Amino acid sequence: MTAAAVHGDLAGGGVRMRVLREQSLRDIGWQQVAELDWSSFGIVLGAGGMTGGAFEAGVLLALQWDHGIRPHDADVLVGTSAGSVGGTLLSLGFDAADIAAMLLGAPHHLAPRDDELVFPFGVTLPAIVLRRLFRTPTPAVCMQSALHLARGRMRLVLLDWLRCGEVDPREFVSAFERVQWADHPRLKICVTDVGDGGRVVLDADHPGRLIDAVAASCSVPTVMAPVECGGRTFVDGGLWSPTNADVVAGPDGPRTVVILSPMSGTNSATAIGRISARFAAWRLADELRRFDPAQTVLVIEPTGALSAAVIDDALHGDAVGPVVLGAFTGPSACVGTPDHGGAAASVSSASVASADPASAARGSPGRTRTAAASASAAGCGVTT
């Protein structure tokens, strides 16, 4: 049973927002987000599997719906693992409603030029179980690991021992087969090099194909097979960092950076989930120290039941819909306005049954956030 099923309704909360200004990190309210400088902005889309991508889609939809922020207009897009899929879609011109429609299984709401891009978001992959993570010890592996350990190459030690997955990640991103790097210079995809354990940031200057870059970034160790791209072999960029936010840190980076970090949430019910969350939070904290004082950084993470669903159900396709809904309604749950407060809780089962997810996601004058929540719930089979 998934965490989404255990915790039931994930809407109406579970999103934490903090802002880094002049090296000071503090909480920020949803209404204050609109007051940030959006004249130059970048988006960092972190790792998190299917539910991580769903969390990012819900938050992006909320930003577009409430504040008129167009995520696909970002000056730079940094994607890691599942975030590389979202980043690529944004670079192609998909808006937040397009991505939400894909996740909720409503491709007929996409623009005609995009309706052939179909992704298997609803599938469930083999779970990552702690006791099955590592290979059976052999003299060769032990000797190689000892050499790497002596040289302080801890990621290579980890790569030595992790089982090699069998699922080809290209199967899940085959829609990008005809997409070319040259058309998307603002996109940066983070991967981990199997050869030295280091991070590589792939962009339009890389000789490999974009589809291979996305597949490599999504290659979850022990579940998916490594991917060759441009003559080198890579695995999931989340092995280096689930966010890789420092790629856009510094005086040359955008004035405002939005970091969507699904894996650094506060709650998890599994051992592997808690380890992953602590690693993600540690890496994110280190990356935040690298930003220029002139940059403003908005960090958005899941909390509570939503965090548990995102982290523990990362490879469960049936948790995608509830997470999109929870991430969409969560940011504004604390805003006590008629259109926002308790939006998901006020939706009746009758309205859910008749609502249309993508049409509401696009919005129209006079429609409230409650209607959008209703529509999202209808698309993912959630009754609120």
Coordinates of C-alpha atoms in Angstrom, one line a residue:
M1 CA 0.0 0.0 0.0
T2 CA 1.3 3.4 -0.9
A3 CA 1.9 6.3 1.5
A4 CA -0.8 8.2 -0.4
A5 CA -3.3 5.5 0.4
V6 CA -2.2 5.3 4.0
H7 CA -2.5 9.1 4.6
G8 CA -5.6 9.5 2.5
D9 CA -6.2 13.1 1.3
L10 CA -2.9 14.9 0.8
A11 CA -4.5 18.3 -0.3
G12 CA -4.8 21.4 1.8
G13 CA -1.3 21.5 3.2
G14 CA 2.1 19.9 3.4
V15 CA 4.2 22.4 1.5
R16 CA 7.0 24.5 3.1
M17 CA 8.4 27.6 1.6
R18 CA 11.5 29.4 2.6
V19 CA 13.4 32.3 1.0
L20 CA 17.2 33.0 1.1
R21 CA 18.1 36.6 1.0
E22 CA 21.5 38.0 1.8
Q23 CA 22.6 34.6 3.2
S24 CA 19.6 34.5 5.6
L25 CA 17.0 31.7 5.2
R26 CA 13.5 32.2 6.6
D27 CA 9.9 31.2 6.0
I28 CA 7.8 33.0 3.5
G29 CA 4.1 33.2 2.9
W30 CA 2.4 32.3 -0.4
Q31 CA 1.2 35.9 -1.0
Q32 CA 4.8 37.2 -0.5
V33 CA 6.0 35.0 -3.4
A34 CA 4.4 37.4 -5.9
E35 CA 6.6 40.2 -4.4
L36 CA 9.9 38.6 -5.5
D37 CA 11.8 39.9 -8.5
W38 CA 10.6 37.7 -11.4
S39 CA 12.3 39.8 -14.1
S40 CA 15.1 37.2 -14.3
F41 CA 14.6 33.8 -12.8
G42 CA 15.7 30.2 -13.0
I43 CA 14.1 27.0 -11.9
V44 CA 15.8 24.0 -10.3
L45 CA 13.8 20.8 -10.5
G46 CA 15.1 18.2 -8.2
A47 CA 15.0 14.4 -8.1
G48 CA 12.1 12.4 -6.6
G49 CA 10.9 9.8 -9.1
M50 CA 7.3 9.9 -10.3
T51 CA 5.9 11.5 -7.2
G52 CA 8.7 14.0 -7.1
G53 CA 7.8 15.1 -10.7
A54 CA 4.2 15.2 -9.6
F55 CA 5.1 17.5 -6.6
E56 CA 6.9 19.8 -8.9
A57 CA 4.1 19.9 -11.4
G58 CA 1.6 20.8 -8.7
V59 CA 3.7 23.6 -7.3
L60 CA 4.5 25.0 -10.8
L61 CA 0.7 25.0 -11.6
A62 CA 0.1 26.9 -8.3
L63 CA 2.7 29.5 -9.2
Q64 CA 1.2 30.0 -12.7
W65 CA -2.4 29.9 -11.4
D66 CA -2.1 32.3 -8.4
H67 CA 0.8 34.6 -9.4
G68 CA 0.9 34.5 -13.2
I69 CA 4.4 33.2 -13.2
R70 CA 5.1 31.3 -16.4
P71 CA 7.6 28.5 -15.5
H72 CA 8.4 27.9 -19.2
D73 CA 9.7 31.5 -19.5
A74 CA 12.6 30.8 -17.0
D75 CA 16.0 32.0 -18.1
V76 CA 17.6 28.7 -17.1
L77 CA 16.2 25.3 -16.2
V78 CA 18.2 22.8 -14.1
G79 CA 16.9 19.2 -14.0
T80 CA 18.0 16.2 -12.0
S81 CA 16.5 12.8 -12.4
A82 CA 12.7 13.2 -12.6
G83 CA 13.4 17.0 -12.7
S84 CA 15.2 16.5 -16.0
V85 CA 11.9 15.4 -17.6
G86 CA 10.0 18.5 -16.2
G87 CA 12.9 20.8 -17.2
T88 CA 12.9 19.4 -20.8
L89 CA 9.1 19.8 -21.1
L90 CA 9.4 23.4 -19.9
S91 CA 12.2 24.1 -22.3
L92 CA 9.9 22.8 -25.1
G93 CA 7.3 25.4 -24.2
F94 CA 4.9 23.3 -22.2
D95 CA 3.3 25.4 -19.5
A96 CA 2.4 24.1 -16.0
A97 CA -1.1 23.1 -17.0
D98 CA 0.3 21.0 -19.9
I99 CA 2.5 19.1 -17.6
A100 CA -0.3 18.6 -15.0
A101 CA -2.5 17.3 -17.8
M102 CA 0.1 14.8 -18.8
L103 CA 0.6 13.5 -15.2
L104 CA -3.2 13.3 -14.7
G105 CA -3.7 11.3 -17.9
A106 CA -5.4 14.0 -19.9
P107 CA -3.2 14.4 -23.0
H108 CA -6.2 15.5 -25.1
H109 CA -5.8 18.9 -23.4
L110 CA -2.4 19.5 -24.8
A111 CA -1.7 21.8 -27.7
P112 CA -2.0 19.9 -31.1
R113 CA 1.7 20.1 -31.7
D114 CA 2.4 18.4 -28.4
D115 CA -0.3 15.7 -28.2
E116 CA 2.0 13.0 -29.4
L117 CA 4.3 13.3 -26.4
V118 CA 3.0 10.6 -24.1
F119 CA 4.9 9.4 -21.0
P120 CA 4.1 6.3 -18.9
F121 CA 3.7 8.3 -15.7
G122 CA 1.2 5.8 -14.3
V123 CA 3.5 2.8 -14.1
T124 CA 5.0 1.4 -10.9
L125 CA 8.6 0.4 -10.9
P126 CA 10.3 -2.1 -8.6
A127 CA 10.7 -0.6 -5.1
I128 CA 14.1 0.2 -3.7
V129 CA 14.6 -2.0 -0.7
L130 CA 17.5 -1.4 1.6
R131 CA 18.5 -5.1 1.9
R132 CA 18.6 -5.5 -1.9
L133 CA 20.6 -2.4 -2.7
F134 CA 24.0 -4.0 -2.7
R135 CA 25.8 -6.6 -4.7
T136 CA 27.1 -9.9 -3.3
P137 CA 30.7 -9.3 -2.2
T138 CA 33.4 -10.7 -4.5
P139 CA 37.2 -10.4 -4.1
A140 CA 37.4 -8.1 -7.2
V141 CA 34.7 -5.7 -5.9
C142 CA 36.3 -5.6 -2.4
M143 CA 39.7 -4.8 -3.9
Q144 CA 38.4 -2.1 -6.2
S145 CA 36.4 -0.5 -3.3
A146 CA 39.5 -0.6 -1.1
L147 CA 41.4 1.4 -3.7
H148 CA 38.7 3.9 -4.1
L149 CA 38.3 4.2 -0.3
A150 CA 42.0 4.8 0.1
R151 CA 41.7 7.7 -2.4
G152 CA 38.7 9.2 -0.7
R153 CA 36.3 8.5 -3.6
M154 CA 33.3 7.6 -1.6
R155 CA 30.8 7.8 -4.5
L156 CA 32.9 5.3 -6.4
V157 CA 32.8 3.0 -3.4
L158 CA 29.0 3.3 -3.5
L159 CA 28.8 2.7 -7.2
D160 CA 31.0 -0.4 -6.7
W161 CA 28.5 -1.9 -4.4
L162 CA 25.2 -0.9 -5.8
R163 CA 23.4 -3.4 -7.9
C164 CA 23.0 -2.6 -11.5
G165 CA 19.4 -2.2 -12.6
E166 CA 17.9 -3.8 -15.6
V167 CA 15.1 -1.4 -16.7
D168 CA 16.1 0.8 -19.6
P169 CA 15.2 4.4 -18.7
R170 CA 15.0 5.3 -22.4
E171 CA 11.6 3.5 -22.5
F172 CA 10.1 6.2 -20.3
V173 CA 11.4 9.2 -22.2
S174 CA 11.1 7.9 -25.8
A175 CA 8.9 10.9 -26.6
F176 CA 12.1 13.0 -26.6
E177 CA 13.6 10.9 -29.4
R178 CA 13.4 13.8 -32.0
V179 CA 14.2 16.6 -29.6
Q180 CA 17.5 18.3 -30.3
W181 CA 19.8 20.0 -27.7
A182 CA 20.5 23.0 -30.0
D183 CA 17.0 24.2 -29.7
H184 CA 17.1 24.4 -25.9
P185 CA 20.3 26.2 -24.8
R186 CA 18.8 27.2 -21.4
L187 CA 18.3 23.6 -20.3
K188 CA 20.9 21.9 -18.0
I189 CA 20.7 18.2 -17.0
C190 CA 22.7 16.8 -14.2
V191 CA 24.1 13.2 -14.2
T192 CA 26.7 11.2 -12.3
D193 CA 29.7 9.8 -14.2
V194 CA 30.1 6.0 -13.5
G195 CA 33.8 6.3 -14.2
D196 CA 34.8 8.8 -11.5
G197 CA 31.6 9.4 -9.5
G198 CA 31.6 13.1 -10.3
R199 CA 28.8 15.3 -11.4
V200 CA 28.5 16.3 -15.1
V201 CA 26.2 19.0 -16.2
L202 CA 25.0 18.3 -19.7
D203 CA 23.7 21.1 -22.0
A204 CA 23.5 22.1 -25.6
D205 CA 27.3 22.0 -25.9
H206 CA 27.4 18.2 -25.1
P207 CA 27.9 15.8 -28.0
G208 CA 25.3 13.3 -26.7
R209 CA 21.6 13.2 -27.6
L210 CA 19.2 15.0 -25.3
I211 CA 17.1 11.8 -24.9
D212 CA 20.1 10.0 -23.6
A213 CA 20.9 12.8 -21.2
V214 CA 17.4 12.7 -19.7
A215 CA 17.5 8.9 -19.5
A216 CA 20.9 8.9 -17.8
S217 CA 19.7 11.5 -15.3
C218 CA 16.7 9.3 -14.5
S219 CA 18.7 6.1 -14.2
V220 CA 17.9 5.2 -10.6
P221 CA 20.7 2.9 -9.3
T222 CA 19.6 -0.7 -8.6
V223 CA 16.4 -0.2 -10.7
M224 CA 17.6 1.2 -14.0
A225 CA 20.6 0.5 -16.2
P226 CA 23.3 3.1 -16.7
V227 CA 23.1 5.0 -20.0
E228 CA 25.9 5.9 -22.4
C229 CA 25.7 9.5 -23.7
G230 CA 28.4 11.2 -25.8
G231 CA 30.9 8.4 -25.2
R232 CA 30.6 8.3 -21.4
T233 CA 28.4 6.3 -19.1
F234 CA 26.2 8.0 -16.6
V235 CA 23.6 7.2 -13.9
D236 CA 21.1 9.3 -11.9
G237 CA 22.3 12.8 -11.2
G238 CA 20.6 12.5 -7.8
L239 CA 23.5 10.3 -6.6
W240 CA 25.6 13.4 -6.6
S241 CA 22.8 15.7 -5.3
P242 CA 19.1 15.5 -5.5
T243 CA 18.9 19.2 -6.4
N244 CA 22.3 20.4 -7.8
A245 CA 21.1 24.0 -7.2
D246 CA 24.6 25.3 -7.1
V247 CA 24.7 25.1 -10.9
V248 CA 22.9 28.4 -11.0
A249 CA 24.6 29.9 -7.9
G250 CA 26.9 32.9 -8.2
P251 CA 27.0 36.5 -9.6
D252 CA 26.3 35.2 -13.2
G253 CA 23.2 33.3 -12.1
P254 CA 19.6 34.6 -12.4
R255 CA 18.4 37.1 -9.8
T256 CA 15.7 34.8 -8.5
V257 CA 16.0 31.0 -8.3
V258 CA 13.2 28.6 -7.4
I259 CA 14.3 25.3 -6.0
L260 CA 11.8 22.6 -6.0
S261 CA 13.2 19.9 -3.7
P262 CA 10.9 16.9 -3.4
M263 CA 13.4 14.7 -1.6
S264 CA 14.3 17.0 1.3
G265 CA 10.9 16.8 2.9
T266 CA 10.4 16.3 6.6
N267 CA 8.5 13.0 6.8
S268 CA 9.2 9.4 5.7
A269 CA 8.0 6.1 7.0
T270 CA 10.8 4.0 5.6
A271 CA 14.5 3.6 6.4
I272 CA 15.6 4.2 2.9
G273 CA 13.3 7.2 2.7
R274 CA 14.7 8.8 5.8
I275 CA 18.3 8.2 4.6
S276 CA 17.4 9.8 1.2
A277 CA 15.7 12.8 2.9
R278 CA 18.6 13.5 5.2
F279 CA 21.1 13.3 2.3
A280 CA 18.9 15.6 0.2
A281 CA 18.6 18.2 3.0
W282 CA 22.4 18.0 3.6
R283 CA 23.2 18.6 0.0
L284 CA 20.7 21.4 -0.4
A285 CA 22.0 23.2 2.7
D286 CA 25.5 23.1 1.3
E287 CA 24.4 24.4 -2.1
L288 CA 22.5 27.3 -0.6
R289 CA 25.7 28.6 0.9
R290 CA 27.1 29.0 -2.6
F291 CA 24.6 31.6 -3.8
D292 CA 25.6 35.2 -4.3
P293 CA 24.2 37.6 -1.7
A294 CA 22.5 39.5 -4.5
Q295 CA 20.4 36.4 -5.5
T296 CA 17.1 35.6 -4.0
V297 CA 16.4 31.8 -3.6
L298 CA 12.9 30.4 -3.0
V299 CA 13.0 26.8 -1.7
I300 CA 9.8 24.7 -1.9
E301 CA 9.6 21.3 -0.2
P302 CA 6.9 18.9 0.9
T303 CA 6.1 18.3 4.5
G304 CA 3.8 16.0 6.6
A305 CA 1.8 13.4 4.8
L306 CA 2.6 14.9 1.4
S307 CA 6.4 14.5 2.2
A308 CA 5.9 10.8 3.1
A309 CA 3.9 10.2 -0.1
V310 CA 6.6 11.9 -2.3
I311 CA 9.6 10.2 -0.7
D312 CA 8.2 6.7 0.1
D313 CA 6.1 6.3 -3.1
A314 CA 8.7 7.8 -5.5
L315 CA 8.4 4.9 -8.0
H316 CA 4.6 4.3 -7.6
G317 CA 2.6 5.6 -10.5
D318 CA -0.7 5.4 -8.6
A319 CA 0.4 8.0 -6.1
V320 CA 1.0 10.6 -8.8
G321 CA -2.5 12.1 -8.9
P322 CA -2.9 12.7 -5.2
V323 CA 0.5 14.3 -5.0
V324 CA -0.2 16.7 -7.9
L325 CA -3.4 17.8 -6.0
G326 CA -1.6 18.1 -2.6
A327 CA 1.2 20.1 -4.1
F328 CA -1.2 22.4 -6.0
T329 CA -3.4 23.3 -3.1
G330 CA -0.7 23.1 -0.4
P331 CA 1.2 26.4 -1.0
S332 CA -1.9 28.6 -0.4
A333 CA -3.5 26.5 2.3
C334 CA -2.5 29.0 5.0
V335 CA -3.9 32.0 3.1
G336 CA -7.3 32.8 4.7
T337 CA -9.1 34.0 1.6
P338 CA -12.3 32.6 0.2
D339 CA -10.6 31.4 -2.9
H340 CA -7.7 29.7 -1.1
G341 CA -8.4 28.7 2.5
G342 CA -9.3 25.0 2.7
A343 CA -9.8 24.7 -1.0
A344 CA -9.6 21.0 -1.3
A345 CA -11.6 20.3 1.8
S346 CA -14.6 22.3 0.4
V347 CA -14.9 20.3 -2.8
S348 CA -17.9 18.0 -2.8
S349 CA -17.9 14.5 -4.3
A350 CA -20.4 15.6 -6.9
S351 CA -18.3 18.4 -8.2
V352 CA -15.3 16.1 -8.3
A353 CA -17.1 13.6 -10.4
S354 CA -18.1 16.2 -13.0
A355 CA -15.0 18.4 -13.1
D356 CA -12.4 18.5 -15.9
P357 CA -8.8 18.7 -14.7
A358 CA -7.1 20.4 -17.7
S359 CA -9.8 23.0 -18.5
A360 CA -9.8 24.2 -14.8
A361 CA -6.0 24.1 -14.7
R362 CA -5.9 26.6 -17.5
G363 CA -8.2 28.9 -15.5
S364 CA -10.8 31.5 -16.5
P365 CA -12.1 34.7 -15.0
G366 CA -14.1 34.2 -11.9
R367 CA -13.0 30.6 -11.3
T368 CA -11.7 30.0 -7.8
R369 CA -8.9 27.8 -6.6
T370 CA -11.5 25.5 -5.2
A371 CA -12.7 24.7 -8.7
A372 CA -9.2 24.0 -9.8
A373 CA -8.7 21.7 -6.8
S374 CA -11.9 19.9 -7.8
A375 CA -10.7 19.5 -11.3
S376 CA -7.3 18.2 -10.3
A377 CA -9.0 15.7 -8.0
A378 CA -11.2 14.5 -10.8
G379 CA -8.3 13.8 -13.0
C380 CA -6.5 11.7 -10.4
G381 CA -9.5 9.9 -9.0
V382 CA -9.4 11.6 -5.6
T383 CA -12.6 12.5 -3.7
T384 CA -12.2 15.3 -1.2

